[in-house]
mmCIF file of C-alpha atoms and ligand atoms in Angstrom:
data_model
loop_
_atom_site.group_PDB
_atom_site.id
_atom_site.type_symbol
_atom_site.label_atom_id
_atom_site.label_comp_id
_atom_site.label_asym_id
_atom_site.label_seq_id
_atom_site.Cartn_x
_atom_site.Cartn_y
_atom_site.Cartn_z
ATOM 1 C CA MET A 121 118.150 -27.239 -19.774
ATOM 2 C CA THR A 122 118.870 -26.632 -23.402
ATOM 3 C CA GLU A 123 116.309 -24.494 -25.181
ATOM 4 C CA LYS A 124 114.629 -25.700 -28.347
ATOM 5 C CA PHE A 125 113.118 -23.677 -31.174
ATOM 6 C CA THR A 126 109.625 -24.791 -32.144
ATOM 7 C CA GLY A 127 108.752 -22.461 -35.055
ATOM 8 C CA SER A 128 108.554 -23.411 -38.741
ATOM 9 C CA PHE A 129 111.164 -22.173 -41.216
ATOM 10 C CA THR A 130 108.749 -22.593 -44.100
ATOM 11 C CA GLN A 131 105.613 -20.897 -42.739
ATOM 12 C CA GLN A 132 104.857 -17.585 -44.424
ATOM 13 C CA GLU A 133 102.340 -15.021 -43.293
ATOM 14 C CA PRO A 134 98.752 -15.310 -44.507
ATOM 15 C CA ILE A 135 97.593 -13.296 -47.503
ATOM 16 C CA PRO A 136 96.457 -9.894 -46.162
ATOM 17 C CA ASP A 137 92.699 -9.392 -45.825
ATOM 18 C CA ASP A 138 92.524 -6.841 -48.636
ATOM 19 C CA GLY A 139 94.258 -9.366 -50.913
ATOM 20 C CA ILE A 140 91.745 -12.047 -49.944
ATOM 21 C CA GLU A 141 88.858 -9.665 -50.613
ATOM 22 C CA ALA A 142 90.273 -8.643 -53.990
ATOM 23 C CA ALA A 143 90.729 -12.306 -54.907
ATOM 24 C CA ILE A 144 87.143 -13.107 -53.933
ATOM 25 C CA ALA A 145 85.901 -10.224 -56.084
ATOM 26 C CA VAL A 146 87.753 -11.688 -59.091
ATOM 27 C CA MET A 147 86.307 -15.129 -58.418
ATOM 28 C CA ARG A 148 82.806 -13.690 -58.084
ATOM 29 C CA HIS A 149 82.930 -12.018 -61.501
ATOM 30 C CA GLY A 150 84.823 -14.937 -63.041
ATOM 31 C CA ARG A 151 87.091 -12.938 -65.347
ATOM 32 C CA LEU A 152 90.354 -14.547 -64.271
ATOM 33 C CA HIS A 153 92.112 -14.384 -67.637
ATOM 34 C CA ARG A 154 93.981 -11.106 -67.915
ATOM 35 C CA TYR A 155 92.467 -10.222 -71.286
ATOM 36 C CA ASN A 156 88.912 -11.116 -70.221
ATOM 37 C CA THR A 157 87.617 -7.696 -69.183
ATOM 38 C CA ALA A 158 84.211 -6.059 -69.101
ATOM 39 C CA ALA A 159 83.707 -2.804 -71.013
ATOM 40 C CA GLY A 160 85.855 -0.117 -69.419
ATOM 41 C CA GLU A 161 87.364 -2.530 -66.892
ATOM 42 C CA ILE A 162 91.105 -2.531 -66.241
ATOM 43 C CA ALA A 163 92.340 -6.023 -65.380
ATOM 44 C CA GLU A 164 94.025 -6.641 -62.024
ATOM 45 C CA THR A 165 97.076 -7.953 -63.908
ATOM 46 C CA ALA A 166 97.415 -4.755 -65.950
ATOM 47 C CA ARG A 167 97.091 -2.692 -62.778
ATOM 48 C CA LEU A 168 99.712 -4.781 -61.002
ATOM 49 C CA GLU A 169 102.148 -4.198 -63.863
ATOM 50 C CA GLU A 170 101.494 -0.480 -63.790
ATOM 51 C CA GLU A 171 102.018 -0.324 -60.037
ATOM 52 C CA PHE A 172 105.113 -2.538 -60.108
ATOM 53 C CA ALA A 173 106.717 -0.410 -62.836
ATOM 54 C CA ALA A 174 106.011 2.727 -60.788
ATOM 55 C CA TRP A 175 107.412 1.112 -57.652
ATOM 56 C CA ALA A 176 110.587 0.059 -59.511
ATOM 57 C CA GLY A 177 110.884 3.428 -61.270
ATOM 58 C CA VAL A 178 110.934 1.974 -64.794
ATOM 59 C CA PRO A 179 108.531 2.504 -67.693
ATOM 60 C CA TYR A 180 107.689 -1.142 -68.400
ATOM 61 C CA ALA A 181 106.632 -4.201 -66.412
ATOM 62 C CA LEU A 182 105.140 -7.557 -67.327
ATOM 63 C CA ALA A 183 103.513 -10.079 -64.990
ATOM 64 C CA VAL A 184 104.057 -13.741 -65.831
ATOM 65 C CA ALA A 185 103.487 -17.257 -64.552
ATOM 66 C CA SER A 186 106.701 -17.697 -62.535
ATOM 67 C CA GLY A 187 110.128 -16.272 -61.799
ATOM 68 C CA GLY A 188 111.711 -19.003 -63.879
ATOM 69 C CA TYR A 189 109.429 -18.112 -66.767
ATOM 70 C CA ALA A 190 110.504 -14.457 -66.420
ATOM 71 C CA LEU A 191 114.166 -15.527 -66.707
ATOM 72 C CA GLY A 192 113.551 -17.613 -69.831
ATOM 73 C CA THR A 193 111.513 -14.808 -71.381
ATOM 74 C CA ALA A 194 114.241 -12.273 -70.607
ATOM 75 C CA LEU A 195 116.876 -14.482 -72.263
ATOM 76 C CA ARG A 196 114.729 -14.828 -75.383
ATOM 77 C CA ALA A 197 113.820 -11.132 -75.402
ATOM 78 C CA VAL A 198 117.489 -10.060 -75.458
ATOM 79 C CA GLY A 199 118.145 -12.479 -78.302
ATOM 80 C CA VAL A 200 119.755 -15.554 -76.723
ATOM 81 C CA LYS A 201 119.646 -18.417 -79.219
ATOM 82 C CA PRO A 202 120.155 -22.179 -78.885
ATOM 83 C CA GLY A 203 123.848 -22.988 -78.525
ATOM 84 C CA ASP A 204 124.769 -19.537 -77.185
ATOM 85 C CA LYS A 205 126.823 -19.344 -74.019
ATOM 86 C CA VAL A 206 125.382 -17.385 -71.110
ATOM 87 C CA LEU A 207 127.451 -16.296 -68.114
ATOM 88 C CA THR A 208 125.818 -16.903 -64.747
ATOM 89 C CA ASN A 209 126.578 -17.458 -61.076
ATOM 90 C CA ALA A 210 128.006 -20.771 -59.898
ATOM 91 C CA PHE A 211 126.241 -20.050 -56.596
ATOM 92 C CA THR A 212 122.563 -19.860 -57.417
ATOM 93 C CA LEU A 213 119.490 -22.076 -57.490
ATOM 94 C CA ALA A 214 118.333 -24.546 -60.111
ATOM 95 C CA PRO A 215 115.812 -22.283 -61.956
ATOM 96 C CA VAL A 216 118.701 -20.089 -63.143
ATOM 97 C CA PRO A 217 120.768 -22.636 -65.108
ATOM 98 C CA GLY A 218 117.407 -24.240 -65.906
ATOM 99 C CA ALA A 219 116.219 -21.076 -67.660
ATOM 100 C CA ILE A 220 119.443 -20.995 -69.698
ATOM 101 C CA ALA A 221 119.123 -24.666 -70.623
ATOM 102 C CA GLY A 222 115.440 -24.065 -71.370
ATOM 103 C CA VAL A 223 116.293 -21.821 -74.310
ATOM 104 C CA GLY A 224 118.928 -24.311 -75.513
ATOM 105 C CA ALA A 225 121.803 -22.125 -74.327
ATOM 106 C CA VAL A 226 124.805 -23.209 -72.274
ATOM 107 C CA PRO A 227 125.691 -21.781 -68.841
ATOM 108 C CA VAL A 228 129.255 -20.632 -68.147
ATOM 109 C CA TYR A 229 129.576 -20.381 -64.382
ATOM 110 C CA VAL A 230 131.289 -17.490 -62.659
ATOM 111 C CA GLY A 231 132.656 -18.082 -59.157
ATOM 112 C CA VAL A 232 131.413 -16.860 -55.792
ATOM 113 C CA THR A 233 133.352 -14.796 -53.244
ATOM 114 C CA GLU A 234 133.419 -15.026 -49.447
ATOM 115 C CA GLY A 235 130.940 -12.151 -49.554
ATOM 116 C CA LEU A 236 128.619 -14.566 -51.414
ATOM 117 C CA VAL A 237 128.507 -12.418 -54.534
ATOM 118 C CA ILE A 238 129.670 -13.090 -58.066
ATOM 119 C CA ASP A 239 133.481 -12.963 -58.348
ATOM 120 C CA LEU A 240 134.090 -9.910 -60.538
ATOM 121 C CA THR A 241 137.674 -10.892 -61.311
ATOM 122 C CA ASP A 242 136.439 -14.242 -62.612
ATOM 123 C CA LEU A 243 133.686 -12.422 -64.518
ATOM 124 C CA ALA A 244 136.219 -10.104 -66.170
ATOM 125 C CA ASP A 245 138.324 -13.145 -67.130
ATOM 126 C CA LYS A 246 135.341 -14.879 -68.742
ATOM 127 C CA ALA A 247 133.752 -11.774 -70.273
ATOM 128 C CA GLY A 248 134.909 -12.704 -73.775
ATOM 129 C CA GLN A 249 132.999 -15.995 -73.690
ATOM 130 C CA ALA A 250 129.406 -14.727 -73.899
ATOM 131 C CA ARG A 251 127.199 -11.791 -74.876
ATOM 132 C CA VAL A 252 124.770 -12.156 -71.976
ATOM 133 C CA LEU A 253 125.139 -12.395 -68.189
ATOM 134 C CA LEU A 254 122.239 -13.804 -66.189
ATOM 135 C CA LEU A 255 123.215 -12.307 -62.840
ATOM 136 C CA SER A 256 121.649 -13.955 -59.814
ATOM 137 C CA HIS A 257 121.537 -11.789 -56.695
ATOM 138 C CA MET A 258 121.585 -15.073 -54.883
ATOM 139 C CA ARG A 259 120.229 -15.020 -51.330
ATOM 140 C CA GLY A 260 119.985 -11.265 -51.541
ATOM 141 C CA HIS A 261 123.726 -10.552 -51.729
ATOM 142 C CA ILE A 262 124.435 -7.742 -54.191
ATOM 143 C CA CYS A 263 127.878 -7.300 -55.726
ATOM 144 C CA ASP A 264 129.504 -3.970 -56.588
ATOM 145 C CA MET A 265 127.036 -3.133 -59.367
ATOM 146 C CA ASP A 266 129.051 -0.170 -60.597
ATOM 147 C CA ARG A 267 132.047 -2.387 -61.236
ATOM 148 C CA LEU A 268 129.927 -5.193 -62.683
ATOM 149 C CA MET A 269 128.219 -2.847 -65.143
ATOM 150 C CA ARG A 270 131.592 -1.389 -66.177
ATOM 151 C CA ILE A 271 132.933 -4.872 -66.920
ATOM 152 C CA CYS A 272 129.813 -5.806 -68.860
ATOM 153 C CA ASP A 273 129.470 -2.523 -70.736
ATOM 154 C CA ASP A 274 133.127 -2.662 -71.783
ATOM 155 C CA ALA A 275 132.697 -6.228 -73.042
ATOM 156 C CA GLY A 276 129.352 -5.563 -74.752
ATOM 157 C CA ILE A 277 127.541 -7.941 -72.382
ATOM 158 C CA THR A 278 123.800 -7.549 -71.828
ATOM 159 C CA VAL A 279 122.878 -8.046 -68.171
ATOM 160 C CA ILE A 280 119.705 -9.771 -66.995
ATOM 161 C CA GLU A 281 119.162 -9.587 -63.237
ATOM 162 C CA ASP A 282 117.603 -12.455 -61.312
ATOM 163 C CA CYS A 283 116.006 -10.568 -58.413
ATOM 164 C CA ALA A 284 114.169 -13.530 -56.899
ATOM 165 C CA HIS A 285 115.867 -12.657 -53.581
ATOM 166 C CA THR A 286 116.241 -8.883 -53.948
ATOM 167 C CA MET A 287 112.771 -7.430 -54.446
ATOM 168 C CA GLY A 288 113.210 -3.944 -52.980
ATOM 169 C CA ALA A 289 116.968 -4.193 -52.470
ATOM 170 C CA THR A 290 119.356 -1.523 -53.770
ATOM 171 C CA TRP A 291 122.981 -0.841 -54.642
ATOM 172 C CA ARG A 292 124.032 2.745 -53.971
ATOM 173 C CA GLY A 293 120.355 3.628 -53.705
ATOM 174 C CA GLN A 294 119.391 2.192 -57.111
ATOM 175 C CA LYS A 295 116.970 -0.731 -57.083
ATOM 176 C CA SER A 296 118.124 -4.179 -58.099
ATOM 177 C CA GLY A 297 116.516 -5.112 -61.385
ATOM 178 C CA THR A 298 117.070 -1.627 -62.828
ATOM 179 C CA TRP A 299 120.820 -1.943 -63.484
ATOM 180 C CA GLY A 300 120.707 -4.442 -66.313
ATOM 181 C CA ALA A 301 118.526 -4.588 -69.422
ATOM 182 C CA VAL A 302 115.922 -6.753 -67.693
ATOM 183 C CA GLY A 303 115.062 -7.412 -64.044
ATOM 184 C CA CYS A 304 113.235 -10.640 -63.167
ATOM 185 C CA PHE A 305 111.304 -11.271 -59.958
ATOM 186 C CA SER A 306 109.416 -14.193 -58.460
ATOM 187 C CA THR A 307 106.199 -14.039 -56.452
ATOM 188 C CA GLN A 308 106.349 -17.681 -55.502
ATOM 189 C CA THR A 309 105.407 -18.434 -51.885
ATOM 190 C CA TYR A 310 108.961 -18.313 -50.484
ATOM 191 C CA LYS A 311 109.842 -14.912 -51.949
ATOM 192 C CA HIS A 312 109.000 -11.342 -50.887
ATOM 193 C CA MET A 313 105.437 -11.342 -52.188
ATOM 194 C CA ASN A 314 103.315 -14.475 -52.270
ATOM 195 C CA SER A 315 100.900 -15.498 -55.008
ATOM 196 C CA GLY A 316 101.771 -19.191 -54.837
ATOM 197 C CA GLU A 317 103.393 -18.968 -58.249
ATOM 198 C CA GLY A 318 104.127 -15.877 -60.282
ATOM 199 C CA GLY A 319 106.788 -13.638 -61.735
ATOM 200 C CA LEU A 320 107.438 -10.075 -62.850
ATOM 201 C CA LEU A 321 109.807 -8.695 -65.429
ATOM 202 C CA ILE A 322 110.865 -5.059 -65.793
ATOM 203 C CA ALA A 323 112.764 -3.243 -68.552
ATOM 204 C CA ARG A 324 113.418 0.195 -69.999
ATOM 205 C CA ASP A 325 113.999 -0.789 -73.608
ATOM 206 C CA PRO A 326 110.762 -0.742 -75.662
ATOM 207 C CA GLN A 327 111.849 -3.479 -78.077
ATOM 208 C CA ILE A 328 112.903 -5.851 -75.309
ATOM 209 C CA MET A 329 109.617 -5.323 -73.468
ATOM 210 C CA ALA A 330 107.552 -5.616 -76.658
ATOM 211 C CA ARG A 331 109.203 -8.978 -77.332
ATOM 212 C CA ALA A 332 108.680 -10.124 -73.731
ATOM 213 C CA ILE A 333 104.981 -9.218 -73.903
ATOM 214 C CA MET A 334 104.516 -11.105 -77.186
ATOM 215 C CA LEU A 335 106.445 -14.092 -75.816
ATOM 216 C CA SER A 336 104.264 -14.188 -72.691
ATOM 217 C CA GLY A 337 101.175 -14.854 -74.794
ATOM 218 C CA SER A 338 99.524 -11.494 -75.447
ATOM 219 C CA TYR A 339 98.190 -12.461 -78.908
ATOM 220 C CA MET A 340 97.436 -9.049 -80.431
ATOM 221 C CA LEU A 341 96.029 -7.697 -77.175
ATOM 222 C CA PHE A 342 99.177 -5.857 -76.098
ATOM 223 C CA GLU A 343 97.333 -2.540 -76.162
ATOM 224 C CA ARG A 344 95.481 -3.644 -73.021
ATOM 225 C CA HIS A 345 98.750 -3.391 -71.086
ATOM 226 C CA ARG A 346 99.372 -0.225 -69.093
ATOM 227 C CA ALA A 347 103.103 -0.540 -68.431
ATOM 228 C CA ALA A 348 104.002 -1.418 -72.018
ATOM 229 C CA PRO A 349 105.719 0.404 -74.866
ATOM 230 C CA PRO A 350 103.500 2.160 -77.433
ATOM 231 C CA PRO A 351 101.950 0.122 -80.301
ATOM 232 C CA GLU A 352 104.711 1.259 -82.709
ATOM 233 C CA ALA A 353 107.195 -0.839 -80.710
ATOM 234 C CA PHE A 354 105.205 -3.933 -81.700
ATOM 235 C CA ALA A 355 105.099 -3.131 -85.424
ATOM 236 C CA THR A 356 107.532 -5.860 -86.490
ATOM 237 C CA VAL A 357 107.978 -7.621 -83.152
ATOM 238 C CA LYS A 358 104.393 -8.898 -83.318
ATOM 239 C CA TYR A 359 105.159 -10.877 -86.488
ATOM 240 C CA GLU A 360 108.574 -12.155 -85.422
ATOM 241 C CA THR A 361 107.983 -13.270 -81.852
ATOM 242 C CA PRO A 362 106.560 -16.676 -80.919
ATOM 243 C CA ASN A 363 103.799 -16.975 -78.330
ATOM 244 C CA ILE A 364 105.154 -19.064 -75.443
ATOM 245 C CA SER A 365 102.221 -18.718 -73.082
ATOM 246 C CA GLY A 366 103.124 -17.873 -69.513
ATOM 247 C CA ARG A 367 100.727 -15.111 -68.505
ATOM 248 C CA MET A 368 99.758 -14.186 -64.981
ATOM 249 C CA ASP A 369 96.039 -14.315 -64.167
ATOM 250 C CA ASN A 370 93.872 -11.745 -62.412
ATOM 251 C CA LEU A 371 93.496 -13.850 -59.290
ATOM 252 C CA ARG A 372 97.213 -13.820 -58.551
ATOM 253 C CA ALA A 373 97.504 -10.159 -59.455
ATOM 254 C CA ALA A 374 94.642 -9.331 -57.077
ATOM 255 C CA ILE A 375 96.485 -11.083 -54.253
ATOM 256 C CA LEU A 376 99.731 -9.292 -55.078
ATOM 257 C CA ARG A 377 98.572 -5.679 -55.384
ATOM 258 C CA PRO A 378 97.951 -5.148 -51.643
ATOM 259 C CA GLN A 379 101.252 -6.918 -50.885
ATOM 260 C CA LEU A 380 103.088 -4.523 -53.169
ATOM 261 C CA ARG A 381 101.611 -1.569 -51.292
ATOM 262 C CA ASP A 382 103.028 -3.047 -48.093
ATOM 263 C CA LEU A 383 106.336 -4.259 -49.509
ATOM 264 C CA ASP A 384 108.662 -1.583 -48.167
ATOM 265 C CA ARG A 385 107.353 -2.076 -44.634
ATOM 266 C CA GLN A 386 107.721 -5.842 -44.953
ATOM 267 C CA CYS A 387 111.297 -5.442 -46.192
ATOM 268 C CA ALA A 388 112.133 -3.387 -43.096
ATOM 269 C CA ARG A 389 110.691 -6.176 -40.911
ATOM 270 C CA TRP A 390 112.851 -8.777 -42.689
ATOM 271 C CA ASN A 391 115.922 -6.694 -42.101
ATOM 272 C CA ASP A 392 115.093 -6.335 -38.405
ATOM 273 C CA LEU A 393 115.035 -10.137 -38.128
ATOM 274 C CA TYR A 394 118.280 -10.405 -40.070
ATOM 275 C CA ARG A 395 120.049 -7.967 -37.762
ATOM 276 C CA VAL A 396 118.975 -9.888 -34.679
ATOM 277 C CA VAL A 397 120.528 -13.086 -36.078
ATOM 278 C CA GLU A 398 123.596 -11.207 -37.289
ATOM 279 C CA GLU A 399 124.169 -9.668 -33.883
ATOM 280 C CA GLY A 400 123.615 -13.003 -32.146
ATOM 281 C CA LEU A 401 126.197 -14.782 -34.294
ATOM 282 C CA THR A 402 128.878 -12.117 -34.544
ATOM 283 C CA GLY A 403 132.038 -13.128 -32.719
ATOM 284 C CA THR A 404 131.301 -16.879 -32.680
ATOM 285 C CA GLY A 405 134.608 -18.784 -32.960
ATOM 286 C CA GLY A 406 134.991 -20.592 -36.290
ATOM 287 C CA LEU A 407 131.922 -18.910 -37.788
ATOM 288 C CA THR A 408 132.147 -16.172 -40.421
ATOM 289 C CA VAL A 409 129.272 -13.713 -40.618
ATOM 290 C CA VAL A 410 128.948 -12.302 -44.124
ATOM 291 C CA ARG A 411 129.958 -8.648 -44.184
ATOM 292 C CA ARG A 412 127.362 -6.439 -45.913
ATOM 293 C CA PRO A 413 128.924 -3.540 -47.857
ATOM 294 C CA PRO A 414 127.671 -0.047 -46.946
ATOM 295 C CA ASP A 415 126.471 0.540 -50.540
ATOM 296 C CA GLU A 416 124.212 -2.503 -50.355
ATOM 297 C CA GLY A 417 120.605 -1.893 -49.337
ATOM 298 C CA TYR A 418 119.684 -5.494 -48.704
ATOM 299 C CA VAL A 419 116.340 -7.153 -48.095
ATOM 300 C CA ALA A 420 117.079 -10.265 -46.127
ATOM 301 C CA SER A 421 114.534 -13.048 -46.278
ATOM 302 C CA SER A 422 117.209 -15.573 -45.380
ATOM 303 C CA PHE A 423 120.493 -15.705 -43.467
ATOM 304 C CA GLN A 424 123.855 -17.199 -44.480
ATOM 305 C CA PHE A 425 127.041 -17.825 -42.573
ATOM 306 C CA LEU A 426 130.277 -19.658 -43.325
ATOM 307 C CA LEU A 427 132.076 -22.447 -41.514
ATOM 308 C CA LEU A 428 135.101 -21.890 -43.726
ATOM 309 C CA ASP A 429 137.595 -24.733 -44.094
ATOM 310 C CA TRP A 430 135.826 -26.933 -41.547
ATOM 311 C CA ASP A 431 135.970 -30.723 -41.818
ATOM 312 C CA GLU A 432 132.868 -32.129 -43.406
ATOM 313 C CA ALA A 433 132.168 -34.242 -40.308
ATOM 314 C CA LYS A 434 132.173 -31.147 -38.122
ATOM 315 C CA VAL A 435 129.809 -29.292 -40.426
ATOM 316 C CA ARG A 436 127.480 -32.284 -40.367
ATOM 317 C CA ALA A 437 127.672 -32.341 -36.571
ATOM 318 C CA VAL A 438 126.604 -28.689 -36.397
ATOM 319 C CA LEU A 439 123.688 -29.360 -38.751
ATOM 320 C CA SER A 440 122.437 -32.359 -36.795
ATOM 321 C CA ARG A 441 122.879 -30.729 -33.389
ATOM 322 C CA CYS A 442 121.021 -27.609 -34.536
ATOM 323 C CA ALA A 443 118.297 -29.761 -36.137
ATOM 324 C CA ALA A 444 117.861 -31.603 -32.834
ATOM 325 C CA ARG A 445 117.114 -28.215 -31.282
ATOM 326 C CA GLY A 446 114.613 -27.217 -33.946
ATOM 327 C CA VAL A 447 116.926 -25.077 -36.078
ATOM 328 C CA GLU A 448 116.749 -26.194 -39.673
ATOM 329 C CA LEU A 449 119.949 -25.277 -41.512
ATOM 330 C CA LYS A 450 120.683 -25.955 -45.166
ATOM 331 C CA TRP A 451 124.175 -26.722 -46.399
ATOM 332 C CA PHE A 452 125.464 -25.895 -49.862
ATOM 333 C CA GLY A 453 128.462 -28.174 -49.400
ATOM 334 C CA ALA A 454 126.708 -31.542 -49.510
ATOM 335 C CA ALA A 455 127.744 -33.759 -52.411
ATOM 336 C CA GLU A 456 124.130 -34.770 -53.022
ATOM 337 C CA PRO A 457 121.504 -32.073 -53.695
ATOM 338 C CA VAL A 458 118.953 -31.885 -50.858
ATOM 339 C CA GLY A 459 115.830 -29.710 -50.814
ATOM 340 C CA PHE A 460 116.613 -26.511 -52.689
ATOM 341 C CA THR A 461 120.374 -26.609 -52.084
ATOM 342 C CA SER A 462 121.651 -27.952 -55.374
ATOM 343 C CA ARG A 463 125.065 -26.853 -56.638
ATOM 344 C CA TYR A 464 126.556 -26.141 -60.038
ATOM 345 C CA ASP A 465 128.176 -29.570 -60.135
ATOM 346 C CA SER A 466 124.818 -31.291 -59.676
ATOM 347 C CA TRP A 467 123.403 -29.698 -62.843
ATOM 348 C CA ARG A 468 124.824 -32.411 -65.076
ATOM 349 C CA TYR A 469 122.863 -31.272 -68.140
ATOM 350 C CA ALA A 470 125.284 -28.339 -68.119
ATOM 351 C CA ALA A 471 128.548 -29.970 -67.096
ATOM 352 C CA HIS A 472 131.211 -27.454 -66.210
ATOM 353 C CA PRO A 473 134.871 -27.547 -65.168
ATOM 354 C CA PRO A 474 135.353 -27.338 -61.383
ATOM 355 C CA LEU A 475 135.725 -23.959 -59.671
ATOM 356 C CA PRO A 476 137.965 -24.790 -56.701
ATOM 357 C CA ALA A 477 137.781 -21.348 -55.042
ATOM 358 C CA SER A 478 133.987 -21.496 -55.168
ATOM 359 C CA ASP A 479 133.937 -25.104 -53.987
ATOM 360 C CA ARG A 480 135.754 -23.948 -50.860
ATOM 361 C CA ILE A 481 133.056 -21.336 -50.154
ATOM 362 C CA LEU A 482 130.159 -23.688 -50.909
ATOM 363 C CA ALA A 483 131.720 -26.381 -48.673
ATOM 364 C CA GLY A 484 131.329 -24.047 -45.706
ATOM 365 C CA LEU A 485 128.104 -22.286 -46.650
ATOM 366 C CA ILE A 486 125.139 -22.611 -44.279
ATOM 367 C CA ASP A 487 121.778 -21.115 -45.074
ATOM 368 C CA MET A 488 118.439 -20.654 -43.360
ATOM 369 C CA ARG A 489 115.167 -18.951 -44.136
ATOM 370 C CA LEU A 490 113.813 -16.088 -42.049
ATOM 371 C CA PRO A 491 110.057 -16.007 -42.682
ATOM 372 C CA LEU A 492 108.110 -13.031 -41.357
ATOM 373 C CA THR A 493 106.208 -15.377 -39.062
ATOM 374 C CA PHE A 494 109.350 -15.257 -36.875
ATOM 375 C CA SER A 495 109.600 -12.647 -34.123
ATOM 376 C CA ASP A 496 112.732 -10.849 -32.958
ATOM 377 C CA SER A 497 112.871 -13.146 -29.942
ATOM 378 C CA ASP A 498 112.576 -16.235 -32.203
ATOM 379 C CA CYS A 499 115.579 -14.946 -34.137
ATOM 380 C CA ALA A 500 117.532 -14.240 -30.967
ATOM 381 C CA GLN A 501 116.820 -17.792 -29.797
ATOM 382 C CA ILE A 502 117.836 -19.286 -33.168
ATOM 383 C CA ALA A 503 121.102 -17.348 -33.004
ATOM 384 C CA ARG A 504 121.754 -18.542 -29.428
ATOM 385 C CA ILE A 505 121.227 -22.156 -30.474
ATOM 386 C CA ILE A 506 123.491 -21.896 -33.517
ATOM 387 C CA ARG A 507 126.148 -20.080 -31.521
ATOM 388 C CA ALA A 508 126.109 -22.709 -28.786
ATOM 389 C CA GLU A 509 126.250 -25.655 -31.183
ATOM 390 C CA VAL A 510 128.888 -24.157 -33.466
ATOM 391 C CA SER A 511 131.005 -23.333 -30.425
ATOM 392 C CA ALA A 512 130.565 -26.815 -28.971
ATOM 393 C CA VAL A 513 131.633 -28.517 -32.187
ATOM 394 C CA TRP A 514 134.390 -26.010 -32.868
ATOM 395 C CA GLN A 515 135.923 -26.652 -29.453
ATOM 396 C CA SER A 516 135.402 -30.389 -29.137
ATOM 397 C CA GLU A 517 136.038 -33.585 -30.975
ATOM 398 C CA VAL A 518 133.293 -34.695 -33.345
ATOM 399 C CA GLY A 519 131.734 -38.118 -33.230
ATOM 400 C CA SER A 520 130.421 -38.111 -29.700
ATOM 401 C CA ASP A 521 126.660 -38.084 -29.511
ATOM 402 C CA SER A 522 126.815 -36.392 -26.168
ATOM 403 C CA PRO A 523 124.135 -33.775 -25.590
ATOM 404 C CA ALA A 524 124.991 -30.184 -26.211
ATOM 405 C CA PRO A 525 126.622 -28.479 -23.258
ATOM 406 C CA THR A 526 124.612 -25.838 -21.476
ATOM 407 C CA MET A 527 124.896 -22.569 -23.229
ATOM 408 C CA GLY A 528 127.712 -20.300 -22.281
ATOM 409 C CA ASP A 529 126.268 -17.263 -23.932
HETATM 410 C C1 PLP B 248 112.816 -18.880 -56.753
HETATM 411 C C2 PLP B 248 113.945 -18.534 -57.605
HETATM 412 C C3 PLP B 248 113.804 -18.316 -58.983
HETATM 413 C C4 PLP B 248 112.594 -18.649 -59.774
HETATM 414 O O1 PLP B 248 111.397 -18.422 -59.247
HETATM 415 P P1 PLP B 248 110.114 -19.378 -59.492
HETATM 416 O O2 PLP B 248 109.033 -18.383 -59.356
HETATM 417 O O3 PLP B 248 110.138 -20.419 -58.437
HETATM 418 O O4 PLP B 248 110.207 -19.925 -60.877
HETATM 419 C C5 PLP B 248 114.899 -17.850 -59.673
HETATM 420 N N1 PLP B 248 116.075 -17.637 -59.081
HETATM 421 C C6 PLP B 248 116.258 -17.867 -57.777
HETATM 422 C C7 PLP B 248 117.598 -17.604 -57.191
HETATM 423 C C8 PLP B 248 115.209 -18.349 -57.003
HETATM 424 O O5 PLP B 248 115.408 -18.612 -55.710
#
């Protein structure tokens, strides 16, 4: 009998009860807009920003409508103009090049390594081409941030971090999002905190944050913020910065505040799941488990492995055999974008010369989500199924639709 996994890879946990209660309180009083406060009241959104800044260890935070909006706002706030080139990862998701294109700028893609991080040699080679790097910590893999910052500082490059997959992660003990000039986070349902849609942006520089706050649609109400630079920082910024509304509302903030209090514990749970899958897949013939550097404090809400240099037909066989047993794997090597797995060569609005070394990695890159609704034993079962199917395909000829052999291990 072959075992089959019956869980859902897209089912997140419910909103915690205290989040539901806080949301109901906001709905009962009706003041959902962040600047709609009663006398003496501090809006949920302002409190969330204050708490997020404290959690990140930075002076300033801004809550916005989405992670993608945070990225676009960060690009504008550091001065990216239409026609500018912006360095970014070839291996990332569509909102990243989309944010660059959204401000009329042009992405220059930097390759990906077998460790699934930005290729720092390629970055150093391309450093002369742009003044800004939008660094995506894609799928939670963090590169050597010391070396990256050296390259960027030497070249006068401003770094914006896309932390959509690294909320709570660190490099050498320092939180992701605090290395560059701006850190951008998403609170969309599939990320580490869930408000349906939402984003957060952190910074240390008062001018950058003043611009971001004005951009987000603060009118002249910026003094109601609690994790914002002092009014002097807005003296000229308030006249020079367009309002591109993308605020967060009090309902979302109310849902997020209890989740933030619980975030570190949740991150530890994600990592427990990750380690179960990692252990279950280590030593599988033909399968490369991504090595995590000791300096990386990751927060894994998904799992990646490589079937490096495999024939396309064999990769497809693994995907379909795992799918038949309830294990939903995503492949970054498919020519056509499917689900969220689009690639740099499918973003035709920003056509780019091929990156053969990265194409090789993407051709073998398999990805799956690890929602917290999974248990350790779910993850052990998922790993057993993948291991069995990868081994079966690795050892046999492809093309036969014969059922999977009984599991050896
Ligand atoms: C989700 C995501 C974003 C953007 O977040 P949204 O809140 O969906 O706009 C940015 N970068 C990456 C890598 C993402 O996965």
